[in-house]
PDB file of C-alpha atoms in Angstrom:
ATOM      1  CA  UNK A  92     -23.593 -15.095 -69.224  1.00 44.00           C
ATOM      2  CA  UNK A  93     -19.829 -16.320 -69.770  1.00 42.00           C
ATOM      3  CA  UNK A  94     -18.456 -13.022 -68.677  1.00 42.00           C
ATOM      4  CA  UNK A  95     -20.761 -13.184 -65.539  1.00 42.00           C
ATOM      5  CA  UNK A  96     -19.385 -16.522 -64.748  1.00 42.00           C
ATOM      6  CA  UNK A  97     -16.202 -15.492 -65.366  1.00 44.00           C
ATOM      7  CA  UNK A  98     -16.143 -12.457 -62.543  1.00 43.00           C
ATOM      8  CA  UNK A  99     -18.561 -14.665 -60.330  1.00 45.00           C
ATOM      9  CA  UNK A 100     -15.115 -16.377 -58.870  1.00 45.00           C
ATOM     10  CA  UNK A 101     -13.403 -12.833 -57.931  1.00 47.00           C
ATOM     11  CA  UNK A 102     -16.408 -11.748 -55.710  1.00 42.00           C
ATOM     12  CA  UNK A 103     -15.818 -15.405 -53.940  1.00 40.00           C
ATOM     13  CA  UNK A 104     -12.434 -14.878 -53.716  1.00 45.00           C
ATOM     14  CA  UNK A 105     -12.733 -11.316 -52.065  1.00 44.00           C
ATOM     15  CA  UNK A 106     -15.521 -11.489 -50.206  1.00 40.00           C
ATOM     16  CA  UNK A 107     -13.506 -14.757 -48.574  1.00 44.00           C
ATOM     17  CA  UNK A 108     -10.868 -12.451 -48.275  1.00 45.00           C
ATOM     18  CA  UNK A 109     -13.011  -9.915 -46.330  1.00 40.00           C
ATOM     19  CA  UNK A 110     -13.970 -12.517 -44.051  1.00 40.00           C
ATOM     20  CA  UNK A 111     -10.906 -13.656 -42.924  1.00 44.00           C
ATOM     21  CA  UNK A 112      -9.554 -10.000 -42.294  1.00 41.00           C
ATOM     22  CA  UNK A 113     -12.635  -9.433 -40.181  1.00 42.00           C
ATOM     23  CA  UNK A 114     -12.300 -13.178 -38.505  1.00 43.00           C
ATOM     24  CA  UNK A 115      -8.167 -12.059 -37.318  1.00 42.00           C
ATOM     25  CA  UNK A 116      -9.532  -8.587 -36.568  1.00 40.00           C
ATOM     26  CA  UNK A 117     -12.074  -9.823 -34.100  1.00 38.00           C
ATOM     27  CA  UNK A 118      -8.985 -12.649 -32.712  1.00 35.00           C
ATOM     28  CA  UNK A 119      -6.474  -9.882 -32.380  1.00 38.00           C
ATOM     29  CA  UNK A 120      -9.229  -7.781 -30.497  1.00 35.00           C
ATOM     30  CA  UNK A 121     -10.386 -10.605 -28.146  1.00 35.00           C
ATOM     31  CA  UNK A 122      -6.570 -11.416 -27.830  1.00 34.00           C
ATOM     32  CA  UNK A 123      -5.891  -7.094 -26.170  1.00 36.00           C
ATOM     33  CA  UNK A 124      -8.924  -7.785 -24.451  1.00 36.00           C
ATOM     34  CA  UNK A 125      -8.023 -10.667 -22.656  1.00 39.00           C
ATOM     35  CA  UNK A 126      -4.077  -9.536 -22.181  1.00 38.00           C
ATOM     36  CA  UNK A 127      -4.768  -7.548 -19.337  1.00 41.00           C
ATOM     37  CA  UNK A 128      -6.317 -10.751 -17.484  1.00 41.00           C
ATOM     38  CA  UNK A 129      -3.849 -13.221 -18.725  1.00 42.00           C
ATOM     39  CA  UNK A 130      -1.216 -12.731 -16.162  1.00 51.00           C
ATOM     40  CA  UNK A 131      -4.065 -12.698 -13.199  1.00 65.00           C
ATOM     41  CA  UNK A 132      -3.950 -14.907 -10.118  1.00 76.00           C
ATOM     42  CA  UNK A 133      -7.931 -16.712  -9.189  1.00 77.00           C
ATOM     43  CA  UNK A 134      -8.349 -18.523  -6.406  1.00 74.00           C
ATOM     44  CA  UNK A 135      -9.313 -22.014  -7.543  1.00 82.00           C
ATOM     45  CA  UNK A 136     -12.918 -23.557  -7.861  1.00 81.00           C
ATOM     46  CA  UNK A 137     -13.885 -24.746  -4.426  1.00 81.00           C
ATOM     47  CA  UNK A 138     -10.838 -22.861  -2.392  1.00 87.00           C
ATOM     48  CA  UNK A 139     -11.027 -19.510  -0.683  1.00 92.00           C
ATOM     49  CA  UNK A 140      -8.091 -18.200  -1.110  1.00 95.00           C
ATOM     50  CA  UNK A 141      -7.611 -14.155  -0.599  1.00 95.00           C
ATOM     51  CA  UNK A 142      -4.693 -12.674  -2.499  1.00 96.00           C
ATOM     52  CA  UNK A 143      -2.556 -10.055  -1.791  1.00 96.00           C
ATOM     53  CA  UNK A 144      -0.152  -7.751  -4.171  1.00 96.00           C
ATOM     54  CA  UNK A 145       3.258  -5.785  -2.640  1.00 97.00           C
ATOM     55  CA  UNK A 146       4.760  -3.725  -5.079  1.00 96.00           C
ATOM     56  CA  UNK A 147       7.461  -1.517  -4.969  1.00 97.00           C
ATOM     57  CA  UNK A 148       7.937   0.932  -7.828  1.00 96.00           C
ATOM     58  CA  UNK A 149      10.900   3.426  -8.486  1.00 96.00           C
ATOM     59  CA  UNK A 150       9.540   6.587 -10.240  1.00 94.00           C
ATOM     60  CA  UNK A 151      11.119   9.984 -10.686  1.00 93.00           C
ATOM     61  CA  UNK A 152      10.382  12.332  -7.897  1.00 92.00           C
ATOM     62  CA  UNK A 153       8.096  14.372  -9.860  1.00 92.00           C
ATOM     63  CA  UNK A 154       5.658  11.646 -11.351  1.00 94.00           C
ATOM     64  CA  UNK A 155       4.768  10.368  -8.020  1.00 95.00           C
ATOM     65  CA  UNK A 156       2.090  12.765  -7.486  1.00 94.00           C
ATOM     66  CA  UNK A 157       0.270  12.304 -10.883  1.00 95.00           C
ATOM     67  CA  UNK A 158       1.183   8.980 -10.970  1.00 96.00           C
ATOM     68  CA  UNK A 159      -0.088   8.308  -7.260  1.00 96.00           C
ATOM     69  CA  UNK A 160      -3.670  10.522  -8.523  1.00 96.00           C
ATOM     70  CA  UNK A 161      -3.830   8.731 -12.171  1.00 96.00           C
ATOM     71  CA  UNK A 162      -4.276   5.299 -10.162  1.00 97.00           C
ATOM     72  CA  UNK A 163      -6.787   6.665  -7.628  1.00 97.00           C
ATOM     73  CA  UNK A 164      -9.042   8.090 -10.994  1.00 97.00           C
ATOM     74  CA  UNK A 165      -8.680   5.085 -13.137  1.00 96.00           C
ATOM     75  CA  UNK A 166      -9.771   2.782  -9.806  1.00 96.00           C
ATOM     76  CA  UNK A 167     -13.107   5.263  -9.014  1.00 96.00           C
ATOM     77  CA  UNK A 168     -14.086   5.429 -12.405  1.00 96.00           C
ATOM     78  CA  UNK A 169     -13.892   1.165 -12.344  1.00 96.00           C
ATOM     79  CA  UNK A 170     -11.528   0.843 -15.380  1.00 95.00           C
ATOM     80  CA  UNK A 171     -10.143  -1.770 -14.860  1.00 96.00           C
ATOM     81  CA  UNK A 172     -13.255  -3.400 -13.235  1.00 94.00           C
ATOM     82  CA  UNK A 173     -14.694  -3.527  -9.939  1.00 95.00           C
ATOM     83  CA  UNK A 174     -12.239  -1.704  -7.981  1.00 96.00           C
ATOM     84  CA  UNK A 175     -12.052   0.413  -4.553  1.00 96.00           C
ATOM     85  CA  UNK A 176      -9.319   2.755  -2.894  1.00 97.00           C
ATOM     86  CA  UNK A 177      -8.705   2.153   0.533  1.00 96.00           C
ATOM     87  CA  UNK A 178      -5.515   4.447   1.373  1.00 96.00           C
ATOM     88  CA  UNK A 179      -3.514   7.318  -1.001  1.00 96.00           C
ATOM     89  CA  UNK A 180      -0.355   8.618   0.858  1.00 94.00           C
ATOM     90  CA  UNK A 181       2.462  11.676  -0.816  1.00 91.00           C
ATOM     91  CA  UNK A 182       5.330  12.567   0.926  1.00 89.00           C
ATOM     92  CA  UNK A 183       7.830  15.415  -0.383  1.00 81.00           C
ATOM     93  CA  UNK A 184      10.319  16.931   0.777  1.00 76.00           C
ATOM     94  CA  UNK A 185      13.640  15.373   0.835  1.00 77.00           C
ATOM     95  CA  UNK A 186      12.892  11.705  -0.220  1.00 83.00           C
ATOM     96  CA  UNK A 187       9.257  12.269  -1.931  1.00 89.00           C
ATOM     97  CA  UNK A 188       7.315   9.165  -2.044  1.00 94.00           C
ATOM     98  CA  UNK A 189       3.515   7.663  -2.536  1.00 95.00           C
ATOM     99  CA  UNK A 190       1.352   4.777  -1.740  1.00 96.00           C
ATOM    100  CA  UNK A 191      -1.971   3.639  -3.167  1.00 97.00           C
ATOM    101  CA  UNK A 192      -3.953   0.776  -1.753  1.00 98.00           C
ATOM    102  CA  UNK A 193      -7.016  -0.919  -3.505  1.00 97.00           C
ATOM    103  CA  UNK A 194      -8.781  -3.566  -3.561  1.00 97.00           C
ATOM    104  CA  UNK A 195      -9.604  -4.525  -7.153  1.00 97.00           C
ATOM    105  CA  UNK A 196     -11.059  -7.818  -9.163  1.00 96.00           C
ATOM    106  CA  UNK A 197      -8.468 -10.283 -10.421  1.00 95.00           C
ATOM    107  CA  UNK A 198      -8.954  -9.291 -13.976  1.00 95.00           C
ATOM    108  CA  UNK A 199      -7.602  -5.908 -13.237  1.00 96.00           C
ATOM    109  CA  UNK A 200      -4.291  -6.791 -11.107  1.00 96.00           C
ATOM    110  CA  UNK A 201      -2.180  -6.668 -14.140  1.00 95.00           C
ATOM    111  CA  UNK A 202      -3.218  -3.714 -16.228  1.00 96.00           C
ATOM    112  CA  UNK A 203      -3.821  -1.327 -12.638  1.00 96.00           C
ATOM    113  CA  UNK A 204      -0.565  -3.260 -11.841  1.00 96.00           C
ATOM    114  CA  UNK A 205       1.338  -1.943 -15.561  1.00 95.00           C
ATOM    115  CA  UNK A 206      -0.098   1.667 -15.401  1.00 96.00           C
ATOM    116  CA  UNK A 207       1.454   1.836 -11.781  1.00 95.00           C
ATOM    117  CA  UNK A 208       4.847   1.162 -13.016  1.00 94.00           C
ATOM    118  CA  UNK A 209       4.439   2.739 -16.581  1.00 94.00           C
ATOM    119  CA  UNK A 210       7.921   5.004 -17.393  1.00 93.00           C
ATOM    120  CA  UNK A 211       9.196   3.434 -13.680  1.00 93.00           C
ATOM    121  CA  UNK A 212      10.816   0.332 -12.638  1.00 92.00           C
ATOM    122  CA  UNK A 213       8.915  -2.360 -10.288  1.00 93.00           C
ATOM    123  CA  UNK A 214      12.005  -2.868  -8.271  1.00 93.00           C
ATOM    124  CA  UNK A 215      10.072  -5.246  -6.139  1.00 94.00           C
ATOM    125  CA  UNK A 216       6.765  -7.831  -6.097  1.00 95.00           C
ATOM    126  CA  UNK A 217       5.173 -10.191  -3.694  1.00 96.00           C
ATOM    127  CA  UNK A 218       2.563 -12.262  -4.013  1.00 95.00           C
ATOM    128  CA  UNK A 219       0.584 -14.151  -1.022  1.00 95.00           C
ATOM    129  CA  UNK A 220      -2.561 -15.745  -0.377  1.00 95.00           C
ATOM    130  CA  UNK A 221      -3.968 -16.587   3.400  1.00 95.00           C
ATOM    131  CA  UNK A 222      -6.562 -19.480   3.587  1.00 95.00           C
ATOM    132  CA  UNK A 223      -9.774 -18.559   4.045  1.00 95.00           C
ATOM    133  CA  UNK A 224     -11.503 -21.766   4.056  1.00 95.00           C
ATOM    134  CA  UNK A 225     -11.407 -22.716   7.693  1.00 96.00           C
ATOM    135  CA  UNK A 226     -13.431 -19.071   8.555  1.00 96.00           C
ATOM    136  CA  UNK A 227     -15.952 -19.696   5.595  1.00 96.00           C
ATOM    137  CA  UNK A 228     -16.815 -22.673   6.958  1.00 96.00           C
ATOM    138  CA  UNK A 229     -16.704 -21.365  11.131  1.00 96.00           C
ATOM    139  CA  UNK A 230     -19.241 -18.741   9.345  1.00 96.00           C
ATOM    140  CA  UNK A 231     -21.459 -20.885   7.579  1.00 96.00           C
ATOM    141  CA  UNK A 232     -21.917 -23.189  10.618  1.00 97.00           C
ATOM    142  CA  UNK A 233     -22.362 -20.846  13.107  1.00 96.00           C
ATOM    143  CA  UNK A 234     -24.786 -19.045  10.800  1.00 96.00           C
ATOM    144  CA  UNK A 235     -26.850 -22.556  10.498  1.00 96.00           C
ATOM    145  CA  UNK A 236     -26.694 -23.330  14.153  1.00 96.00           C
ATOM    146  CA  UNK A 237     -27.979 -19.800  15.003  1.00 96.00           C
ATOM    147  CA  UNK A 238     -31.053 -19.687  12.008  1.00 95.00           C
ATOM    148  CA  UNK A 239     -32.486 -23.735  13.662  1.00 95.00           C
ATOM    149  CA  UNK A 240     -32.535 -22.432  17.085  1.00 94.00           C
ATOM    150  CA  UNK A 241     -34.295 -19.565  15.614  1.00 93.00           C
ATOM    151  CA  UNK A 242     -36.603 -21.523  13.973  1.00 93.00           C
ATOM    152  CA  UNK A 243     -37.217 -23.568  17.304  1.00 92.00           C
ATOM    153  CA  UNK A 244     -37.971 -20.397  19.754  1.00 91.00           C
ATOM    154  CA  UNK A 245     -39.949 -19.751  16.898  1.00 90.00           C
ATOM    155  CA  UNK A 246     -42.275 -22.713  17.311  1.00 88.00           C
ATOM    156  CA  UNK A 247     -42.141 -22.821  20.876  1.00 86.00           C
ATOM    157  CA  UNK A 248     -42.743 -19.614  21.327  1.00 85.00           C
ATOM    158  CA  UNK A 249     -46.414 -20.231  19.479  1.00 83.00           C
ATOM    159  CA  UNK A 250     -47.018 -22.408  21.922  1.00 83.00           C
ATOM    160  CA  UNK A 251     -49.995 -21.660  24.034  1.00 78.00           C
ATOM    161  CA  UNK A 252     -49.252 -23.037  27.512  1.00 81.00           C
ATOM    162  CA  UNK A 253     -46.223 -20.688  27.198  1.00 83.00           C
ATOM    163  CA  UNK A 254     -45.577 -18.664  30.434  1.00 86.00           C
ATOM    164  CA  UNK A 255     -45.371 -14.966  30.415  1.00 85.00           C
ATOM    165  CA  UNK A 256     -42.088 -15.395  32.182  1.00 86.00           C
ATOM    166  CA  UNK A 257     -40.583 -18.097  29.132  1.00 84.00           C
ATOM    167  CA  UNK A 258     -42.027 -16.068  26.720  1.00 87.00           C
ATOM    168  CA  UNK A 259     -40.039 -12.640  27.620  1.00 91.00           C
ATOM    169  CA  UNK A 260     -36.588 -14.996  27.656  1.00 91.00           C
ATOM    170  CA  UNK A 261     -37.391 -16.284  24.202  1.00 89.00           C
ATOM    171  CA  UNK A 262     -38.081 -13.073  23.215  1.00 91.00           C
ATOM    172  CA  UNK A 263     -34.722 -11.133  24.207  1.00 93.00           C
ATOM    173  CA  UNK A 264     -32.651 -14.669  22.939  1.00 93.00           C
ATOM    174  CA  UNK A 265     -34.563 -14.203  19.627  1.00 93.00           C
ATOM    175  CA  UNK A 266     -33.005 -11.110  19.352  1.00 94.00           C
ATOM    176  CA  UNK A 267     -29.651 -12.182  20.514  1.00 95.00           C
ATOM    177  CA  UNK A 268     -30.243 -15.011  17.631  1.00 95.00           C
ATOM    178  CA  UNK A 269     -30.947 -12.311  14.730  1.00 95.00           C
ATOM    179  CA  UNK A 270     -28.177  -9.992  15.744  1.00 96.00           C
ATOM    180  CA  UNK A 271     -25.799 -12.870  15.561  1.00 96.00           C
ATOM    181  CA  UNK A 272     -27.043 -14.101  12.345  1.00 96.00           C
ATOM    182  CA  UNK A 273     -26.906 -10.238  10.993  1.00 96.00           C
ATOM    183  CA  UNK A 274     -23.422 -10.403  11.944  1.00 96.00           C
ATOM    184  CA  UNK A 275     -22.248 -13.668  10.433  1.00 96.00           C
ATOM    185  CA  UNK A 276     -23.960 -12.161   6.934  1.00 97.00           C
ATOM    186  CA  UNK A 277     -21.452  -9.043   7.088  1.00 97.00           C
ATOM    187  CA  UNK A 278     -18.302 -11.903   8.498  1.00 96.00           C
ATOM    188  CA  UNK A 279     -19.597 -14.075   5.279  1.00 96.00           C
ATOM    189  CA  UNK A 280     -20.112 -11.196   3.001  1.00 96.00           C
ATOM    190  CA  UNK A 281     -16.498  -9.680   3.953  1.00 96.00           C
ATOM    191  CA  UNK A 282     -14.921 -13.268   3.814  1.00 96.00           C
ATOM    192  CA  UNK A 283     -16.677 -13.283  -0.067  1.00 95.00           C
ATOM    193  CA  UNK A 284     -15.050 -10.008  -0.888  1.00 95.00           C
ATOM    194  CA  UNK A 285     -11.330 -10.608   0.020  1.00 95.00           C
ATOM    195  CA  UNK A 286     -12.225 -14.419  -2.480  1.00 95.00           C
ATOM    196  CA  UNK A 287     -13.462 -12.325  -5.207  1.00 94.00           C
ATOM    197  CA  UNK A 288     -11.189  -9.383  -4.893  1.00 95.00           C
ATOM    198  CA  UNK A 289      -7.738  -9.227  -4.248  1.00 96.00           C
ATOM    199  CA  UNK A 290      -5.329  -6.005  -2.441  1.00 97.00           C
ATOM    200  CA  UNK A 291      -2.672  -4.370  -4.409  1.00 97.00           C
ATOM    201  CA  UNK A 292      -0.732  -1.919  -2.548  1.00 97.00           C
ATOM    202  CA  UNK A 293       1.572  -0.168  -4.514  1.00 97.00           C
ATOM    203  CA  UNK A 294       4.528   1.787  -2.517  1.00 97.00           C
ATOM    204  CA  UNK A 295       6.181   4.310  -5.321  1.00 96.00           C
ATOM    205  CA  UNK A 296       9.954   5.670  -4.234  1.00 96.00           C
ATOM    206  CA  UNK A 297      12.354   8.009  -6.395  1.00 92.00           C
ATOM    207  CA  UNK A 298      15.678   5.876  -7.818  1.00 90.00           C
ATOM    208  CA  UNK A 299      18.427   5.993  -5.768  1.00 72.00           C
ATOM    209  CA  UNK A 300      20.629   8.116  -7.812  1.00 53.00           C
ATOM    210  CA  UNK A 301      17.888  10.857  -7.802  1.00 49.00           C
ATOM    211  CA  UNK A 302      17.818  10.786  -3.874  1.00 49.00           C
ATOM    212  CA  UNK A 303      21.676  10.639  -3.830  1.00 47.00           C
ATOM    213  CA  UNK A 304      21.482  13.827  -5.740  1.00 50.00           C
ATOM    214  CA  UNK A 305      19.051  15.097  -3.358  1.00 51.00           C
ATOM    215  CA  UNK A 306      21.011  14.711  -0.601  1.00 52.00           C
ATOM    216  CA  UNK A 307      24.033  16.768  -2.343  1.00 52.00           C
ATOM    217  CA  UNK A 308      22.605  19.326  -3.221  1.00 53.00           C
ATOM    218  CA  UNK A 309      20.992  19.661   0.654  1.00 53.00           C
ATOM    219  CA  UNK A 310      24.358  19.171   1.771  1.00 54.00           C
ATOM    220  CA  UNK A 311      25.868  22.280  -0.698  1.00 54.00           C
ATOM    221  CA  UNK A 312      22.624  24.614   0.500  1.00 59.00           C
ATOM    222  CA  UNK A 313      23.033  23.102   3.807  1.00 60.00           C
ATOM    223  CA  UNK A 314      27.142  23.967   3.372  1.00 62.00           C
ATOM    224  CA  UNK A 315      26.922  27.848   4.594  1.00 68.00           C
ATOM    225  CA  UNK A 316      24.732  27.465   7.470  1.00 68.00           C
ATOM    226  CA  UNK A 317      26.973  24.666   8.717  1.00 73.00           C
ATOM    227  CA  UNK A 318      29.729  26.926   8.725  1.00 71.00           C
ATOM    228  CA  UNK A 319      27.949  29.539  10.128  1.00 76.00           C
ATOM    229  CA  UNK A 320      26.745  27.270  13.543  1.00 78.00           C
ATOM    230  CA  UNK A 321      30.592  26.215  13.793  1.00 78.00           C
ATOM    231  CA  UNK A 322      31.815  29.896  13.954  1.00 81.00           C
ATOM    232  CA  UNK A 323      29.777  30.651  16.509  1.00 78.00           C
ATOM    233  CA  UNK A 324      30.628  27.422  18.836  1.00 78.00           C
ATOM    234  CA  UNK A 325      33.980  28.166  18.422  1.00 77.00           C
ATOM    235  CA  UNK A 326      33.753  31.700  19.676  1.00 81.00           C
ATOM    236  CA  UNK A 327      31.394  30.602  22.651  1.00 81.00           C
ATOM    237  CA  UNK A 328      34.288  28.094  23.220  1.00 78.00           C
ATOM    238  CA  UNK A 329      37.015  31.091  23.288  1.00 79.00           C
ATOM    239  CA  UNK A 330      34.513  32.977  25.476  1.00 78.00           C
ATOM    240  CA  UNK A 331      34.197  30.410  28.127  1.00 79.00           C
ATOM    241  CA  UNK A 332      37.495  29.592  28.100  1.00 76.00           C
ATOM    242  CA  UNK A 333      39.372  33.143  28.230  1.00 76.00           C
ATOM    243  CA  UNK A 334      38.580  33.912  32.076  1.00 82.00           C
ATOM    244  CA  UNK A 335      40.275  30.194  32.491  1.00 78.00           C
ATOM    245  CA  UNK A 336      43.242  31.253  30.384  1.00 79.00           C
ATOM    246  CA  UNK A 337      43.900  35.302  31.517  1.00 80.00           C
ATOM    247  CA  UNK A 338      43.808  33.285  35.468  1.00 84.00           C
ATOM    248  CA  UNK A 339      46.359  30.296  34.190  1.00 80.00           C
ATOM    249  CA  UNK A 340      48.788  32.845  32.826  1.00 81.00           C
ATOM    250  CA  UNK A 341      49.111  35.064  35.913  1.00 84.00           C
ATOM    251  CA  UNK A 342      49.457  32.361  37.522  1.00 84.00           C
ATOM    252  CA  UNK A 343      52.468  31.171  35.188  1.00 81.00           C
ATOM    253  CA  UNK A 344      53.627  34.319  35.552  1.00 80.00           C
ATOM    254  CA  UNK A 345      54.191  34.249  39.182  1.00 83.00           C
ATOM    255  CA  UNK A 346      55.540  31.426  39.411  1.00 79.00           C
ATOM    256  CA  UNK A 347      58.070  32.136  36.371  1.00 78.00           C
ATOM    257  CA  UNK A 348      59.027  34.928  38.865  1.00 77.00           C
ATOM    258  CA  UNK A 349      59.357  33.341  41.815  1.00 78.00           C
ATOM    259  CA  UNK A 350      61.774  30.245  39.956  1.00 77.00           C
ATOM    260  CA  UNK A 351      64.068  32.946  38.705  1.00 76.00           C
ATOM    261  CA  UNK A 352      64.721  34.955  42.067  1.00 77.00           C
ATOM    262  CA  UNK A 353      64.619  31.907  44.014  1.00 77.00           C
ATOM    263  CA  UNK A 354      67.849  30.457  41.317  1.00 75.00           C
ATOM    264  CA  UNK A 355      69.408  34.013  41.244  1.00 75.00           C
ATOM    265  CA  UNK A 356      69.820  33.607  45.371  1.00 75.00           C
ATOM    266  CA  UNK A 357      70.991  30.077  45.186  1.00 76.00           C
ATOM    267  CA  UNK A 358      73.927  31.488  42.759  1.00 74.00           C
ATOM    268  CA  UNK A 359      74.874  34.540  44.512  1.00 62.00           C
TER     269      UNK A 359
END
């Protein structure tokens, strides 16, 4: 019994131990969950405010492909949460560049935002919201206004001293009515989107001293061909211009000619 009592305090003492190492585990693993939303910008409770992301992102030339392609995947596949691509654009050549545009829920601006610019520098970022309050709220009435005049051609139109005549212009305005109200439910449910989402449109270019070296080496293969197309203006010049110069010297000639017999007569 006393040696039970004796190790009955080290089984307290590591099972408390165990239980604060699986306490900090679950902190530091709510802590990397949460990271990636930390730095995120919500519209506030009761506004309607629609943000948008501008991002410009130096990367070496030949990462903007996979780079451009790695976004696109982890967007589709929703890894970063609720998340849609609405343009992709790759240009090579001599200053290669990409673009990626999505639209993508404010929990996964950051980390979409950090894998964009991961081994790259974000050279640029802006941040804006427009004010969507004022259309919510043209929506919403015009949506209200349009479902009580349905409702009243509805009960008029149960009437039954209703003329055939009334009853075929409350018919086509009832249909009027439902197409508007269809069409203020895809205004409101766009207007709910851009709230609840927000556009990140990330513009990828290679650093300048990659695009300077670009340009000199173009210039060195460029170098021969230059030379080449300068040649052959110069002999086209000398062509065009050796009719003009065989005429001028005759010309000279004669005239050299003429001086020296008319000064050998004026001596003599």
């Amino acid at each position: 019994m006393h040696k039970e009592a004796r190790r009955h305090p080290r089984w307290v003492g590591a099972l408390a131990m165990l239980l604060t190492l699986a306490g900090c585990g679950r902190h530091e693993a709510a802590a990397e969950a949460g990271a990636g939303a930390a730095g995120a910008v919500v519209s506030p409770e009761g506004a309607s405010l629609a943000y948008e992301h501008d991002l410009d992102i130096r990367l070496d030339a030949a990462k903007i492909g996979p780079r451009v392609k790695q976004i696109a995947d982890a967007c589709q596949s929703a890894r970063f949460g609720d998340c849609a691509v609405l343009q992709v654009g790759q240009q090579g050549g001599e200053y290669p560049s990409g673009s990626i545009r999505v639209r993508i829920a404010p929990k996964g601006v950051e980390p979409i935002i950090g894998l964009a610019g991961q081994g790259g520098e974000v050279s640029s970022r802006n941040t804006h919201a427009e004010d969507l309050a004022q259309q919510v709220a043209d929506t919403a009435l015009a949506k209200a206004r349009l479902q009580k005049e349905h409702e009243r051609l509805l009960a008029y139109q149960d009437s039954k001293d209703i003329k055939l005549a009334d009853l075929l212009v409350i018919t086509q305005r009832l249909s009027e009515i439902e197409a508007g109200v269809e069409q203020a439910n895809k205004d409101a449910a766009q207007q709910r989107r851009r709230i609840d989402t927000q556009l990140v449109t990330m513009q990828f270019n290679a650093p300048s001293g990659q695009r300077s070296r670009n340009e000199i080496g173009m210039a060195l293969s460029e170098s021969g061909a230059i030379l080449t197309t300068s040649i052959a203006y110069l002999i086209r010049a000398i062509a065009a211009l050796l009719p003009v110069l065989v005429i001028v010297s005759i010309i000279g000639w004669i005239g050299l000619r003429l001086w020296r017999r008319r000064r050998a007569r004026r001596a003599g």
